């Protein structure tokens, strides 16, 4: 039995609350159950130096956890003077995923920075960040369209992310923390609403798992991401 | 005329929302108008090394701003690998202010860490942090009392903080950002509900100001802080 | 046509040269064509603090590139004072992969550190590092067995890693640099010789790819890794 | 009784020795009793990037303590690779205070850097630094006038700083170390010779203090600073 | 008796293997017995900022040790985020030594970076680095001549380096690790093939040594360096 | 002609002023002409971790330059967050030199830290630091003898340091800045009063120099150091 009697292929309660920040060009407070992430998209009319004059834009992301977003407090990365390997890895994953669904030529010579700050963590913060980040990115691009800076939104695909895993021998969608910490395998999927693969990362915890199990995890993810994309679309309308 | 027709001695709309974080021993989302700060208190049953075996506890604070809490995005301190001088200065101020109203012997050999993370900034973030931090600290201590770890709450005084300043030649209570950035003088007050002084920091911007003006700023602060303390008391009941 | 007329499912010339370092408890210079990585395993009779007294050992890995291992020189990370996100990500991947095939209880309270230093890079340095790292780890454990510190080698599975990708619309095994930089999708597989999944990381470059393509990449990897495991076994005999 | 039978409103022996460094455009070795600070003003014909082309100059300050300026040795900040929060806070205070008495437009597009290095510390190092820094700044500006780079000295007010505090229930001027470490409240005043307020920072140590006590501390500071300004004027003549 | 029955004035087996790296403009794997250093020369058509427009080039060097180049593993400097004092000191020595034998005007406005990475350390890594670095530098300059970028090789002197020391009361050439760690004095010589002095660094370990002993160490070095220069010349032909 | 008509073998005016700091266990303000260095010796009854329980003490040194000790201001190392390679190299040289003349067993399990802070630099700051450091170290050890913590001063040799160099073709003792910056060769000698060698570092600037020139530089150093040792002895009496 899963916590809260969830079915194996059932998402937690998911909400995308847009306009959660008064200043950002796009923003979204995304909740997957007890996991809450504030995503903001900031348009920067500059561009990284190595892209200057190439007629293309850039999307990058930064991920962070508030010190007390977790059950016990984690030390503040700014105070330690160093981001953890995990933070850097997740920031890179979010940025790479979002860049895969935007036409950077159409975006023009500007940069959009997606900040994903975890207010509360109950498993799946990186996939929630990508899902909420897509919303913030879409909204910021809409603002450029409304302002006449772009003729159409350069985000060309609907996309979301979700984690799946094998817990107690069963494949499950959208793990929460207690499941995540007991999983035999753990996989993060970033997919389009049509099931196109953008990024897959799967890891065995103790013992290798089989290709069949991988296929079942993928099936759960495809289904879950279709639902998530529908929720995103409702939110940005 | 002040923005929103506020009177010179009028606070912005202020709310203290307790329980804003599911894990922290005490938490409070404080809002002074458009300034929103999430304050959490984390009890750590350890103690800094230099306090070991002295029979006393410690309270410390860390302040941070989300990158897009401001009108334009600020770079993330964790990514830069360094906290700004301003961040360090404010963190020290919050900690010092809170330690002035708690009996560290009564707290016993444990540490309480107050995290103040600014979600949205519209002036007065440091004074909002102190005011909300007091609530989080009080609640965390109440939890220790409820658990039987302490016999009474070691916070011995009601306390809050507010900024005042001279703008367009008038002394004003609780400056918002547009006022703050145009102020001739700027003062932060940390006072007890009875007007006892815990910390005062006043700075001239361009030109020195007079002792009479300082007295008027102090009068406004005493009044405002009495109101703030009443709101805090209502929140922690 | 692939460079050097390689078939789509053909590995580059791969060699595992053991004993490449006079001091390390296990060492291996692994070459995948023009990619050369020196892997050493160092046994440390200490253990990270958080593992003390738990009766288990630990395996960790550190990855680095010599400044001129690449076509143009990269700045030295030690001189910059910071490892890149890519370096940290790869180091974590190597360590996680190797820990998945060793029984840490059997290893006992000691740590083995795998250093993977890239002498020359021509694509696939992370998968070469994992493959060579397995050899170094195995040899170091053998040394512990020979010395009577362990009764049997705690590495319980044969394992290697390889990259695959989609280039010019064709799925290919073991990409070299010119292919890697032109790939539409790029996937790294860490598998046992029996095809058990330890880690899979797949990324689309410009446009999402399909589940069928993912299946073909996986098929190539399973085949290639069977060959690599055979070469490893020959080397450690 | 105060140490050395000082009266409550009596400064320690204070001297301002100009020309203490052979190279600096302005310099002053200031002594408040056992507190000795070497202040140098360096004219930099550059300007921080964010001020370029605005027709204004800048004044900034850096504070440091020699490792053995204190009773027991403090570790060297350059060796630790980090300035303490206290150091940063004091550097900012000195710079802000000096900028409040100089006309940056008149200074023109150049920067003056004030270095305040504490040779020996016996309480009140930050206020001694501001007082000595004013002398160094004034002298450097005089040099610009003599060289014909400026038509008049852009420093428009006489200014000094002093600490006051409540010790054993009495308000005292210019605390030395033994008093400072026993103070119930501690206040730093930066004032013009006419008593105009530039900066006030007051902190309670254990228990809040009253507005009346604050008034008495201010009175002592106004008096002391009038004396200090006279000594500065004698020194720069 | 020396290890391996070496005579007091006898070098270890020394080899210079050119072309050890496929990408570098010049490269050399130098071996002094068990000490192996990979030296690469990278031509950078940029120049440090402070040399721009002066019509001169620059040569700089960076030294590093692989973590397991030593008997027991040393922590990785890139991971620690800091180069050790020893590493910085040796890097500076290599660069200074090489700059002393090249005509920087003739080199033109370009920079050559010499990377010396120690694969295995058995004493004398810094002198091996300088000796191998000379070869890499020479070869990179030859490449510039071949490409028509320079009309003649700007390296104007043959040069090598060697360590000598006093062990068990005898002066010895080319110390290996077991000798080095027992030496009463230790000297590093960087000389031209004709015995011209470029750099000498001599240190007493426990007790001062005499000018006569210094003379004997110098005599050994002059002899040894003549041999080393001959080996270098054979390698670069 | 040398500046100020100095003879080739003539020191600048040298003074050792003891007791220059009120708190340090030993202190000395050393002046070599316009080069002024404040040297303090701090006794620390702790010991570095790796020396614990070995019955031996330690001497270490830290060197620093005040930002405006030089003709133009250098940025503050504490603010940059990093000591320069030059600073680290000189700190190591001072420590190594002083350790060569003290019996660390006799010192017992305590550490003496020598801080050498350059107030004003006119060439030869590292050799002035060693010479003044010897005085501070001797005085701190005397204090241990007076306090009965040691039975005799563990510093067993008189020692000083001086720089020599070849300028305009002539060998000269004790270079000042204008000479130093024009030198063809530059050598630093750390010798006992009897001419025993502790450390020699000699560098050619543009072109190699001969063994005969090295001999003449050494002769000048031996003579100069005999004089310096006499001045030190007078100072510590």
mmCIF file of N, CA, C and O in Angstrom, chain A residues 82-147:
data_model
loop_
_atom_site.group_PDB
_atom_site.id
_atom_site.type_symbol
_atom_site.label_atom_id
_atom_site.label_comp_id
_atom_site.label_asym_id
_atom_site.label_seq_id
_atom_site.Cartn_x
_atom_site.Cartn_y
_atom_site.Cartn_z
ATOM 1 N N UNK A 82 29.526 27.582 -1.350
ATOM 2 C CA UNK A 82 29.692 26.558 -2.373
ATOM 3 C C UNK A 82 28.371 25.847 -2.593
ATOM 4 O O UNK A 82 27.709 25.463 -1.636
ATOM 5 N N UNK A 83 27.998 25.702 -3.844
ATOM 6 C CA UNK A 83 26.827 24.885 -4.138
ATOM 7 C C UNK A 83 27.238 23.421 -4.109
ATOM 8 O O UNK A 83 28.336 23.065 -4.533
ATOM 9 N N UNK A 84 26.353 22.577 -3.641
ATOM 10 C CA UNK A 84 26.667 21.152 -3.601
ATOM 11 C C UNK A 84 26.667 20.590 -5.017
ATOM 12 O O UNK A 84 26.094 21.171 -5.941
ATOM 13 N N UNK A 85 27.294 19.434 -5.183
ATOM 14 C CA UNK A 85 27.264 18.750 -6.472
ATOM 15 C C UNK A 85 25.837 18.482 -6.920
ATOM 16 O O UNK A 85 25.506 18.651 -8.093
ATOM 17 N N UNK A 86 24.993 18.081 -5.971
ATOM 18 C CA UNK A 86 23.593 17.805 -6.293
ATOM 19 C C UNK A 86 22.904 19.058 -6.844
ATOM 20 O O UNK A 86 22.202 19.005 -7.852
ATOM 21 N N UNK A 87 23.112 20.197 -6.218
ATOM 22 C CA UNK A 87 22.494 21.445 -6.676
ATOM 23 C C UNK A 87 22.930 21.792 -8.092
ATOM 24 O O UNK A 87 22.109 22.161 -8.945
ATOM 25 N N UNK A 88 24.216 21.668 -8.348
ATOM 26 C CA UNK A 88 24.749 22.015 -9.670
ATOM 27 C C UNK A 88 24.183 21.066 -10.720
ATOM 28 O O UNK A 88 23.769 21.484 -11.805
ATOM 29 N N UNK A 89 24.148 19.785 -10.380
ATOM 30 C CA UNK A 89 23.646 18.770 -11.300
ATOM 31 C C UNK A 89 22.175 19.048 -11.662
ATOM 32 O O UNK A 89 21.786 18.963 -12.825
ATOM 33 N N UNK A 90 21.370 19.381 -10.666
ATOM 34 C CA UNK A 90 19.953 19.632 -10.916
ATOM 35 C C UNK A 90 19.770 20.921 -11.711
ATOM 36 O O UNK A 90 18.954 20.981 -12.638
ATOM 37 N N UNK A 91 20.539 21.957 -11.397
ATOM 38 C CA UNK A 91 20.444 23.213 -12.152
ATOM 39 C C UNK A 91 20.727 22.959 -13.624
ATOM 40 O O UNK A 91 20.025 23.465 -14.513
ATOM 41 N N UNK A 92 21.761 22.160 -13.899
ATOM 42 C CA UNK A 92 22.120 21.862 -15.286
ATOM 43 C C UNK A 92 21.013 21.064 -15.979
ATOM 44 O O UNK A 92 20.690 21.303 -17.139
ATOM 45 N N UNK A 93 20.420 20.120 -15.241
ATOM 46 C CA UNK A 93 19.347 19.307 -15.811
ATOM 47 C C UNK A 93 18.135 20.166 -16.185
ATOM 48 O O UNK A 93 17.547 19.997 -17.265
ATOM 49 N N UNK A 94 17.751 21.079 -15.300
ATOM 50 C CA UNK A 94 16.587 21.927 -15.584
ATOM 51 C C UNK A 94 16.847 22.779 -16.827
ATOM 52 O O UNK A 94 16.018 22.855 -17.739
ATOM 53 N N UNK A 95 18.015 23.406 -16.863
ATOM 54 C CA UNK A 95 18.334 24.265 -18.003
ATOM 55 C C UNK A 95 18.351 23.484 -19.315
ATOM 56 O O UNK A 95 17.769 23.907 -20.322
ATOM 57 N N UNK A 96 18.997 22.321 -19.300
ATOM 58 C CA UNK A 96 19.104 21.500 -20.518
ATOM 59 C C UNK A 96 17.716 21.072 -20.993
ATOM 60 O O UNK A 96 17.419 21.094 -22.194
ATOM 61 N N UNK A 97 16.866 20.698 -20.046
ATOM 62 C CA UNK A 97 15.521 20.239 -20.396
ATOM 63 C C UNK A 97 14.709 21.352 -21.037
ATOM 64 O O UNK A 97 14.009 21.145 -22.033
ATOM 65 N N UNK A 98 14.789 22.529 -20.484
ATOM 66 C CA UNK A 98 13.995 23.639 -21.015
ATOM 67 C C UNK A 98 14.530 24.098 -22.367
ATOM 68 O O UNK A 98 13.763 24.455 -23.261
ATOM 69 N N UNK A 99 15.846 24.082 -22.521
ATOM 70 C CA UNK A 99 16.403 24.484 -23.818
ATOM 71 C C UNK A 99 15.968 23.553 -24.942
ATOM 72 O O UNK A 99 15.953 23.931 -26.104
ATOM 73 N N UNK A 100 15.617 22.302 -24.571
ATOM 74 C CA UNK A 100 15.231 21.329 -25.600
ATOM 75 C C UNK A 100 13.863 21.599 -26.205
ATOM 76 O O UNK A 100 13.498 20.997 -27.212
ATOM 77 N N UNK A 101 13.076 22.491 -25.605
ATOM 78 C CA UNK A 101 11.737 22.756 -26.129
ATOM 79 C C UNK A 101 11.535 24.206 -26.541
ATOM 80 O O UNK A 101 10.410 24.662 -26.716
ATOM 81 N N UNK A 102 12.613 24.941 -26.680
ATOM 82 C CA UNK A 102 12.489 26.338 -27.098
ATOM 83 C C UNK A 102 13.386 26.565 -28.308
ATOM 84 O O UNK A 102 14.497 26.016 -28.384
ATOM 85 N N UNK A 103 12.896 27.366 -29.225
ATOM 86 C CA UNK A 103 13.677 27.696 -30.418
ATOM 87 C C UNK A 103 14.517 28.921 -30.086
ATOM 88 O O UNK A 103 13.998 30.038 -30.011
ATOM 89 N N UNK A 104 15.816 28.714 -29.864
ATOM 90 C CA UNK A 104 16.660 29.798 -29.354
ATOM 91 C C UNK A 104 16.891 30.885 -30.400
ATOM 92 O O UNK A 104 17.129 32.043 -30.039
ATOM 93 N N UNK A 105 16.786 30.521 -31.678
ATOM 94 C CA UNK A 105 16.875 31.569 -32.715
ATOM 95 C C UNK A 105 15.657 32.492 -32.621
ATOM 96 O O UNK A 105 15.787 33.709 -32.671
ATOM 97 N N UNK A 106 14.501 31.881 -32.479
ATOM 98 C CA UNK A 106 13.283 32.701 -32.385
ATOM 99 C C UNK A 106 13.285 33.578 -31.141
ATOM 100 O O UNK A 106 12.690 34.650 -31.133
ATOM 101 N N UNK A 107 13.930 33.092 -30.085
ATOM 102 C CA UNK A 107 13.959 33.866 -28.837
ATOM 103 C C UNK A 107 14.736 35.169 -29.035
ATOM 104 O O UNK A 107 14.464 36.180 -28.379
ATOM 105 N N UNK A 108 15.692 35.149 -29.959
ATOM 106 C CA UNK A 108 16.492 36.343 -30.207
ATOM 107 C C UNK A 108 17.570 36.515 -29.153
ATOM 108 O O UNK A 108 17.656 35.733 -28.199
ATOM 109 N N UNK A 109 18.384 37.538 -29.289
ATOM 110 C CA UNK A 109 19.546 37.702 -28.400
ATOM 111 C C UNK A 109 19.151 38.179 -27.023
ATOM 112 O O UNK A 109 19.399 39.322 -26.649
ATOM 113 N N UNK A 110 18.518 37.321 -26.284
ATOM 114 C CA UNK A 110 18.202 37.621 -24.886
ATOM 115 C C UNK A 110 18.280 36.320 -24.100
ATOM 116 O O UNK A 110 18.250 35.237 -24.661
ATOM 117 N N UNK A 111 18.393 36.457 -22.791
ATOM 118 C CA UNK A 111 18.516 35.283 -21.935
ATOM 119 C C UNK A 111 17.329 35.213 -20.988
ATOM 120 O O UNK A 111 16.887 36.238 -20.478
ATOM 121 N N UNK A 112 16.830 34.020 -20.775
ATOM 122 C CA UNK A 112 15.811 33.837 -19.741
ATOM 123 C C UNK A 112 16.408 32.946 -18.660
ATOM 124 O O UNK A 112 16.932 31.865 -18.947
ATOM 125 N N UNK A 113 16.357 33.432 -17.432
ATOM 126 C CA UNK A 113 16.902 32.692 -16.299
ATOM 127 C C UNK A 113 15.744 32.155 -15.476
ATOM 128 O O UNK A 113 14.882 32.913 -15.037
ATOM 129 N N UNK A 114 15.735 30.846 -15.297
ATOM 130 C CA UNK A 114 14.690 30.194 -14.506
ATOM 131 C C UNK A 114 15.251 29.907 -13.121
ATOM 132 O O UNK A 114 16.226 29.161 -12.990
ATOM 133 N N UNK A 115 14.673 30.501 -12.098
ATOM 134 C CA UNK A 115 15.061 30.186 -10.724
ATOM 135 C C UNK A 115 14.037 29.259 -10.110
ATOM 136 O O UNK A 115 12.836 29.556 -10.120
ATOM 137 N N UNK A 116 14.501 28.145 -9.586
ATOM 138 C CA UNK A 116 13.613 27.172 -8.947
ATOM 139 C C UNK A 116 14.029 27.058 -7.495
ATOM 140 O O UNK A 116 15.078 26.467 -7.193
ATOM 141 N N UNK A 117 13.254 27.632 -6.611
ATOM 142 C CA UNK A 117 13.602 27.598 -5.198
ATOM 143 C C UNK A 117 12.617 26.738 -4.438
ATOM 144 O O UNK A 117 11.412 27.014 -4.422
ATOM 145 N N UNK A 118 13.148 25.718 -3.807
ATOM 146 C CA UNK A 118 12.323 24.747 -3.102
ATOM 147 C C UNK A 118 11.955 25.298 -1.732
ATOM 148 O O UNK A 118 12.826 25.546 -0.905
ATOM 149 N N UNK A 119 10.655 25.523 -1.532
ATOM 150 C CA UNK A 119 10.153 26.009 -0.246
ATOM 151 C C UNK A 119 10.009 24.843 0.729
ATOM 152 O O UNK A 119 10.247 24.969 1.922
ATOM 153 N N UNK A 120 9.557 23.709 0.175
ATOM 154 C CA UNK A 120 9.304 22.534 1.002
ATOM 155 C C UNK A 120 9.554 21.309 0.131
ATOM 156 O O UNK A 120 9.137 21.278 -1.025
ATOM 157 N N UNK A 121 10.237 20.333 0.681
ATOM 158 C CA UNK A 121 10.672 19.191 -0.122
ATOM 159 C C UNK A 121 10.076 17.902 0.418
ATOM 160 O O UNK A 121 10.262 17.575 1.581
ATOM 161 N N UNK A 122 9.350 17.205 -0.454
ATOM 162 C CA UNK A 122 8.824 15.887 -0.068
ATOM 163 C C UNK A 122 9.000 14.908 -1.228
ATOM 164 O O UNK A 122 8.086 14.158 -1.558
ATOM 165 N N UNK A 123 10.179 14.946 -1.849
ATOM 166 C CA UNK A 123 10.463 14.053 -2.974
ATOM 167 C C UNK A 123 10.104 14.686 -4.298
ATOM 168 O O UNK A 123 9.138 15.435 -4.417
ATOM 169 N N UNK A 124 10.936 14.418 -5.315
ATOM 170 C CA UNK A 124 10.620 14.895 -6.660
ATOM 171 C C UNK A 124 10.789 16.381 -6.859
ATOM 172 O O UNK A 124 10.101 16.981 -7.689
ATOM 173 N N UNK A 125 11.744 17.006 -6.157
ATOM 174 C CA UNK A 125 11.885 18.465 -6.319
ATOM 175 C C UNK A 125 12.427 18.823 -7.697
ATOM 176 O O UNK A 125 12.070 19.852 -8.247
ATOM 177 N N UNK A 126 13.294 17.967 -8.267
ATOM 178 C CA UNK A 126 13.859 18.351 -9.564
ATOM 179 C C UNK A 126 12.830 18.244 -10.678
ATOM 180 O O UNK A 126 12.789 19.086 -11.570
ATOM 181 N N UNK A 127 11.967 17.238 -10.607
ATOM 182 C CA UNK A 127 10.957 17.104 -11.656
ATOM 183 C C UNK A 127 9.859 18.153 -11.475
ATOM 184 O O UNK A 127 9.357 18.707 -12.455
ATOM 185 N N UNK A 128 9.521 18.475 -10.237
ATOM 186 C CA UNK A 128 8.577 19.576 -10.020
ATOM 187 C C UNK A 128 9.153 20.882 -10.559
ATOM 188 O O UNK A 128 8.441 21.691 -11.164
ATOM 189 N N UNK A 129 10.451 21.080 -10.358
ATOM 190 C CA UNK A 129 11.099 22.308 -10.833
ATOM 191 C C UNK A 129 11.026 22.420 -12.345
ATOM 192 O O UNK A 129 10.773 23.502 -12.896
ATOM 193 N N UNK A 130 11.250 21.318 -13.039
ATOM 194 C CA UNK A 130 11.189 21.348 -14.505
ATOM 195 C C UNK A 130 9.757 21.626 -14.958
ATOM 196 O O UNK A 130 9.521 22.456 -15.842
ATOM 197 N N UNK A 131 8.815 20.970 -14.316
ATOM 198 C CA UNK A 131 7.411 21.143 -14.699
ATOM 199 C C UNK A 131 6.949 22.569 -14.441
ATOM 200 O O UNK A 131 6.276 23.191 -15.278
ATOM 201 N N UNK A 132 7.301 23.111 -13.282
ATOM 202 C CA UNK A 132 6.935 24.491 -12.969
ATOM 203 C C UNK A 132 7.757 25.484 -13.777
ATOM 204 O O UNK A 132 7.272 26.553 -14.153
ATOM 205 N N UNK A 133 8.991 25.115 -14.044
ATOM 206 C CA UNK A 133 9.868 25.979 -14.836
ATOM 207 C C UNK A 133 9.326 26.159 -16.254
ATOM 208 O O UNK A 133 9.417 27.252 -16.825
ATOM 209 N N UNK A 134 8.732 25.089 -16.800
ATOM 210 C CA UNK A 134 8.146 25.202 -18.135
ATOM 211 C C UNK A 134 7.049 26.275 -18.139
ATOM 212 O O UNK A 134 6.959 27.084 -19.065
ATOM 213 N N UNK A 135 6.239 26.275 -17.078
ATOM 214 C CA UNK A 135 5.151 27.248 -16.985
ATOM 215 C C UNK A 135 5.702 28.671 -16.912
ATOM 216 O O UNK A 135 5.257 29.579 -17.629
ATOM 217 N N UNK A 136 6.704 28.870 -16.058
ATOM 218 C CA UNK A 136 7.285 30.207 -15.911
ATOM 219 C C UNK A 136 7.911 30.659 -17.229
ATOM 220 O O UNK A 136 7.777 31.824 -17.635
ATOM 221 N N UNK A 137 8.582 29.736 -17.896
ATOM 222 C CA UNK A 137 9.231 30.058 -19.173
ATOM 223 C C UNK A 137 8.187 30.430 -20.228
ATOM 224 O O UNK A 137 8.328 31.422 -20.945
ATOM 225 N N UNK A 138 7.141 29.629 -20.303
ATOM 226 C CA UNK A 138 6.075 29.909 -21.269
ATOM 227 C C UNK A 138 5.477 31.293 -21.043
ATOM 228 O O UNK A 138 5.315 32.086 -21.969
ATOM 229 N N UNK A 139 5.213 31.604 -19.758
ATOM 230 C CA UNK A 139 4.587 32.888 -19.431
ATOM 231 C C UNK A 139 5.498 34.061 -19.764
ATOM 232 O O UNK A 139 5.045 35.101 -20.248
ATOM 233 N N UNK A 140 6.775 33.904 -19.489
ATOM 234 C CA UNK A 140 7.712 34.989 -19.804
ATOM 235 C C UNK A 140 7.768 35.210 -21.306
ATOM 236 O O UNK A 140 7.835 36.353 -21.777
ATOM 237 N N UNK A 141 7.703 34.127 -22.069
ATOM 238 C CA UNK A 141 7.719 34.277 -23.528
ATOM 239 C C UNK A 141 6.422 34.929 -24.017
ATOM 240 O O UNK A 141 6.436 35.750 -24.939
ATOM 241 N N UNK A 142 5.311 34.561 -23.402
ATOM 242 C CA UNK A 142 4.038 35.212 -23.752
ATOM 243 C C UNK A 142 4.150 36.720 -23.558
ATOM 244 O O UNK A 142 3.640 37.498 -24.364
ATOM 245 N N UNK A 143 4.812 37.114 -22.458
ATOM 246 C CA UNK A 143 4.974 38.545 -22.176
ATOM 247 C C UNK A 143 5.760 39.222 -23.292
ATOM 248 O O UNK A 143 5.461 40.356 -23.673
ATOM 249 N N UNK A 144 6.753 38.529 -23.811
ATOM 250 C CA UNK A 144 7.523 39.089 -24.932
ATOM 251 C C UNK A 144 6.650 39.223 -26.171
ATOM 252 O O UNK A 144 6.788 40.172 -26.941
ATOM 253 N N UNK A 145 5.758 38.243 -26.358
ATOM 254 C CA UNK A 145 4.848 38.309 -27.500
ATOM 255 C C UNK A 145 3.894 39.497 -27.326
ATOM 256 O O UNK A 145 3.708 40.312 -28.233
ATOM 257 N N UNK A 146 3.303 39.576 -26.118
ATOM 258 C CA UNK A 146 2.380 40.688 -25.846
ATOM 259 C C UNK A 146 3.031 42.051 -26.042
ATOM 260 O O UNK A 146 2.419 43.002 -26.514
ATOM 261 N N UNK A 147 4.318 42.125 -25.667
ATOM 262 C CA UNK A 147 5.019 43.410 -25.786
ATOM 263 C C UNK A 147 5.468 43.668 -27.214
ATOM 264 O O UNK A 147 6.067 44.708 -27.508
#
